[in-house]
PDB file of C-alpha atoms in Angstrom:
ATOM      1  CA  HIS A   1     112.353  79.055  20.698  1.00  0.00           C
ATOM      2  CA  VAL A   2     110.942  75.564  20.184  1.00  0.00           C
ATOM      3  CA  SER A   3     113.064  72.992  18.372  1.00  0.00           C
ATOM      4  CA  PRO A   4     111.424  70.860  15.673  1.00  0.00           C
ATOM      5  CA  VAL A   5     110.593  67.341  16.827  1.00  0.00           C
ATOM      6  CA  GLU A   6     109.236  64.268  15.093  1.00  0.00           C
ATOM      7  CA  LEU A   7     106.295  62.465  16.660  1.00  0.00           C
ATOM      8  CA  SER A   8     106.036  58.707  16.345  1.00  0.00           C
ATOM      9  CA  GLU A   9     104.044  55.767  17.617  1.00  0.00           C
ATOM     10  CA  ALA A  10     104.395  54.643  21.267  1.00  0.00           C
ATOM     11  CA  GLN A  11     105.355  58.056  22.639  1.00  0.00           C
ATOM     12  CA  VAL A  12     103.878  60.049  25.500  1.00  0.00           C
ATOM     13  CA  TRP A  13     103.805  63.863  25.303  1.00  0.00           C
ATOM     14  CA  THR A  14     102.683  66.709  27.509  1.00  0.00           C
ATOM     15  CA  LEU A  15     101.074  69.567  25.627  1.00  0.00           C
ATOM     16  CA  ASP A  16     101.356  72.953  27.301  1.00  0.00           C
ATOM     17  CA  VAL A  17      99.357  75.591  25.436  1.00  0.00           C
ATOM     18  CA  VAL A  18      99.241  79.235  26.524  1.00  0.00           C
ATOM     19  CA  PHE A  19      96.970  81.915  25.031  1.00  0.00           C
ATOM     20  CA  SER A  20      97.133  85.648  25.680  1.00  0.00           C
ATOM     21  CA  SER A  21      94.707  88.465  24.885  1.00  0.00           C
ATOM     22  CA  ALA A  22      97.626  90.817  24.244  1.00  0.00           C
ATOM     23  CA  PRO A  23      97.664  92.309  20.749  1.00  0.00           C
ATOM     24  CA  TYR A  24     100.404  91.016  18.500  1.00  0.00           C
ATOM     25  CA  GLU A  25     102.949  93.703  17.696  1.00  0.00           C
ATOM     26  CA  THR A  26     106.534  93.646  16.545  1.00  0.00           C
ATOM     27  CA  ARG A  27     107.736  95.277  19.762  1.00  0.00           C
ATOM     28  CA  GLU A  28     109.558  92.895  22.071  1.00  0.00           C
ATOM     29  CA  SER A  29     107.560  93.642  25.245  1.00  0.00           C
ATOM     30  CA  THR A  30     103.974  93.229  24.023  1.00  0.00           C
ATOM     31  CA  GLY A  31     102.137  89.948  24.522  1.00  0.00           C
ATOM     32  CA  LYS A  32     105.014  88.200  26.242  1.00  0.00           C
ATOM     33  CA  LEU A  33     104.763  86.211  29.411  1.00  0.00           C
ATOM     34  CA  ARG A  34     107.488  87.050  31.891  1.00  0.00           C
ATOM     35  CA  GLN A  35     109.015  85.061  34.719  1.00  0.00           C
ATOM     36  CA  GLU A  36     107.821  86.189  38.103  1.00  0.00           C
ATOM     37  CA  GLU A  37     110.385  87.575  40.529  1.00  0.00           C
ATOM     38  CA  SER A  38     109.512  85.015  43.203  1.00  0.00           C
ATOM     39  CA  LYS A  39     111.513  81.810  43.593  1.00  0.00           C
ATOM     40  CA  THR A  40     110.453  78.767  41.628  1.00  0.00           C
ATOM     41  CA  ASN A  41     108.930  75.965  43.719  1.00  0.00           C
ATOM     42  CA  ILE A  42     108.240  73.356  41.020  1.00  0.00           C
ATOM     43  CA  TYR A  43     111.047  71.386  39.361  1.00  0.00           C
ATOM     44  CA  LYS A  44     111.470  68.344  37.141  1.00  0.00           C
ATOM     45  CA  ARG A  45     114.378  65.953  36.777  1.00  0.00           C
ATOM     46  CA  ALA A  46     116.379  66.432  33.551  1.00  0.00           C
ATOM     47  CA  LEU A  47     116.752  62.812  32.470  1.00  0.00           C
ATOM     48  CA  ASP A  48     119.284  63.535  29.749  1.00  0.00           C
ATOM     49  CA  GLN A  49     121.846  64.940  32.220  1.00  0.00           C
ATOM     50  CA  SER A  50     124.137  63.223  34.692  1.00  0.00           C
ATOM     51  CA  TYR A  51     126.712  64.628  37.091  1.00  0.00           C
ATOM     52  CA  GLN A  52     128.299  63.418  40.337  1.00  0.00           C
ATOM     53  CA  LEU A  53     127.314  66.071  42.868  1.00  0.00           C
ATOM     54  CA  LYS A  54     130.052  67.223  45.233  1.00  0.00           C
ATOM     55  CA  MET A  55     128.134  67.666  48.480  1.00  0.00           C
ATOM     56  CA  LYS A  56     126.793  64.647  50.357  1.00  0.00           C
ATOM     57  CA  ALA A  57     123.562  66.489  51.216  1.00  0.00           C
ATOM     58  CA  SER A  58     122.991  67.291  47.536  1.00  0.00           C
ATOM     59  CA  ARG A  59     123.532  63.656  46.575  1.00  0.00           C
ATOM     60  CA  GLU A  60     120.977  62.618  49.221  1.00  0.00           C
ATOM     61  CA  VAL A  61     118.376  65.106  47.991  1.00  0.00           C
ATOM     62  CA  PHE A  62     119.030  64.130  44.362  1.00  0.00           C
ATOM     63  CA  ALA A  63     118.651  60.430  45.250  1.00  0.00           C
ATOM     64  CA  GLU A  64     115.338  61.281  46.934  1.00  0.00           C
ATOM     65  CA  ILE A  65     114.192  63.107  43.772  1.00  0.00           C
ATOM     66  CA  ASN A  66     115.136  60.121  41.595  1.00  0.00           C
ATOM     67  CA  LYS A  67     113.403  57.653  43.926  1.00  0.00           C
ATOM     68  CA  LYS A  68     110.170  59.536  44.648  1.00  0.00           C
ATOM     69  CA  PHE A  69     109.494  61.524  41.474  1.00  0.00           C
ATOM     70  CA  GLN A  70     111.519  59.972  38.632  1.00  0.00           C
ATOM     71  CA  THR A  71     110.099  61.699  35.535  1.00  0.00           C
ATOM     72  CA  PHE A  72     107.381  63.750  37.250  1.00  0.00           C
ATOM     73  CA  PRO A  73     107.485  67.376  38.399  1.00  0.00           C
ATOM     74  CA  PHE A  74     107.769  67.924  42.146  1.00  0.00           C
ATOM     75  CA  SER A  75     107.371  70.752  44.611  1.00  0.00           C
ATOM     76  CA  MET A  76     110.024  71.941  47.054  1.00  0.00           C
ATOM     77  CA  ARG A  77     107.633  71.177  49.914  1.00  0.00           C
ATOM     78  CA  HIS A  78     108.096  67.461  49.181  1.00  0.00           C
ATOM     79  CA  LEU A  79     111.832  67.670  49.931  1.00  0.00           C
ATOM     80  CA  ASP A  80     113.664  67.948  53.232  1.00  0.00           C
ATOM     81  CA  PRO A  81     112.970  71.533  54.409  1.00  0.00           C
ATOM     82  CA  LYS A  82     116.533  72.049  55.678  1.00  0.00           C
ATOM     83  CA  LYS A  83     118.460  70.610  52.733  1.00  0.00           C
ATOM     84  CA  GLY A  84     116.006  71.026  49.850  1.00  0.00           C
ATOM     85  CA  ARG A  85     116.414  74.685  48.817  1.00  0.00           C
ATOM     86  CA  PHE A  86     120.187  74.673  49.278  1.00  0.00           C
ATOM     87  CA  CYS A  87     120.741  71.399  47.413  1.00  0.00           C
ATOM     88  CA  ILE A  88     118.353  72.151  44.550  1.00  0.00           C
ATOM     89  CA  SER A  89     120.594  75.084  43.581  1.00  0.00           C
ATOM     90  CA  GLU A  90     123.558  72.724  43.050  1.00  0.00           C
ATOM     91  CA  CYS A  91     121.320  70.414  41.018  1.00  0.00           C
ATOM     92  CA  MET A  92     120.208  73.383  38.865  1.00  0.00           C
ATOM     93  CA  LYS A  93     123.803  74.592  38.471  1.00  0.00           C
ATOM     94  CA  HIS A  94     124.658  71.254  36.846  1.00  0.00           C
ATOM     95  CA  ASP A  95     121.387  71.040  34.839  1.00  0.00           C
ATOM     96  CA  LEU A  96     120.111  67.986  36.734  1.00  0.00           C
ATOM     97  CA  VAL A  97     116.708  69.591  37.350  1.00  0.00           C
ATOM     98  CA  ASN A  98     114.682  72.078  35.329  1.00  0.00           C
ATOM     99  CA  PRO A  99     112.611  74.781  37.034  1.00  0.00           C
ATOM    100  CA  TYR A 100     108.981  75.457  36.193  1.00  0.00           C
ATOM    101  CA  PRO A 101     108.881  79.218  36.816  1.00  0.00           C
ATOM    102  CA  ALA A 102     105.680  81.106  37.524  1.00  0.00           C
ATOM    103  CA  LEU A 103     104.754  83.335  34.573  1.00  0.00           C
ATOM    104  CA  ASN A 104     102.819  86.582  34.560  1.00  0.00           C
ATOM    105  CA  SER A 105     101.696  89.249  32.120  1.00  0.00           C
ATOM    106  CA  LYS A 106     100.443  92.817  32.247  1.00  0.00           C
ATOM    107  CA  SER A 107      97.432  93.300  34.504  1.00  0.00           C
ATOM    108  CA  THR A 108      95.279  94.328  31.511  1.00  0.00           C
ATOM    109  CA  GLU A 109      95.931  91.060  29.651  1.00  0.00           C
ATOM    110  CA  THR A 110      94.065  87.790  30.077  1.00  0.00           C
ATOM    111  CA  VAL A 111      96.111  84.616  29.912  1.00  0.00           C
ATOM    112  CA  ALA A 112      94.846  81.029  29.712  1.00  0.00           C
ATOM    113  CA  GLN A 113      96.976  77.914  30.007  1.00  0.00           C
ATOM    114  CA  PHE A 114      95.951  74.338  29.230  1.00  0.00           C
ATOM    115  CA  LYS A 115      98.016  71.233  29.864  1.00  0.00           C
ATOM    116  CA  SER A 116      97.278  67.734  28.684  1.00  0.00           C
ATOM    117  CA  THR A 117      99.111  64.430  28.428  1.00  0.00           C
ATOM    118  CA  ILE A 118      98.644  62.402  25.251  1.00  0.00           C
ATOM    119  CA  LEU A 119      99.617  58.908  24.113  1.00  0.00           C
ATOM    120  CA  ILE A 120     100.487  58.367  20.477  1.00  0.00           C
ATOM    121  CA  LYS A 121      99.102  54.974  19.489  1.00  0.00           C
ATOM    122  CA  THR A 122      99.046  53.069  16.209  1.00  0.00           C
ATOM    123  CA  ASN A 123      95.590  54.264  15.115  1.00  0.00           C
ATOM    124  CA  GLU A 124      94.861  57.219  17.387  1.00  0.00           C
ATOM    125  CA  ILE A 125      96.114  59.868  19.741  1.00  0.00           C
ATOM    126  CA  GLU A 126      94.599  59.383  23.191  1.00  0.00           C
ATOM    127  CA  LYS A 127      94.330  62.128  25.791  1.00  0.00           C
ATOM    128  CA  VAL A 128      95.030  60.587  29.200  1.00  0.00           C
ATOM    129  CA  CYS A 129      94.788  63.603  31.497  1.00  0.00           C
ATOM    130  CA  GLY A 130      93.979  67.284  31.452  1.00  0.00           C
ATOM    131  CA  LEU A 131      90.786  69.282  31.244  1.00  0.00           C
ATOM    132  CA  PRO A 132      87.973  67.857  29.123  1.00  0.00           C
ATOM    133  CA  SER A 133      88.012  69.053  25.520  1.00  0.00           C
ATOM    134  CA  GLN A 134      85.650  71.917  24.719  1.00  0.00           C
ATOM    135  CA  VAL A 135      84.386  73.316  21.458  1.00  0.00           C
ATOM    136  CA  ILE A 136      84.712  77.076  21.480  1.00  0.00           C
ATOM    137  CA  LYS A 137      83.134  79.227  18.762  1.00  0.00           C
ATOM    138  CA  THR A 138      84.747  82.510  17.872  1.00  0.00           C
ATOM    139  CA  ASP A 139      84.859  85.032  15.050  1.00  0.00           C
ATOM    140  CA  LYS A 140      88.667  85.088  15.273  1.00  0.00           C
ATOM    141  CA  LYS A 141      90.892  83.052  12.997  1.00  0.00           C
ATOM    142  CA  ILE A 142      94.554  82.149  12.659  1.00  0.00           C
ATOM    143  CA  GLU A 143      96.174  83.232   9.422  1.00  0.00           C
TER     144      GLU A 143
END
């Protein structure tokens, strides 16, 4: 579920668009991306949350996250290998970081994902990173 949001001037947004070749049906299981069973390795700091972590090691790892990555996603390999995995679980428990889980679909389905960062300016919307825009012609249409 995506909550409605109002876009305004001087904002920066990340667009994350996912397409699937799965046919649309009313059944719950068709065309859905599912979280992979493997552990998540990419996380992002939840800026709207604060909590005083109990363990000293967790506070150290969290301080490292705030110093090095601030608002950007980071991989577990960039954290202390001994403390990282253990401490990230306490951070997740208190909603201080959000996981970016790996998603998969049925082997017969094709899935494409495109990410882009945009700036909303006074007179235009500027794409600052992501794949170059492409014009794709198709006989399909959205109704």
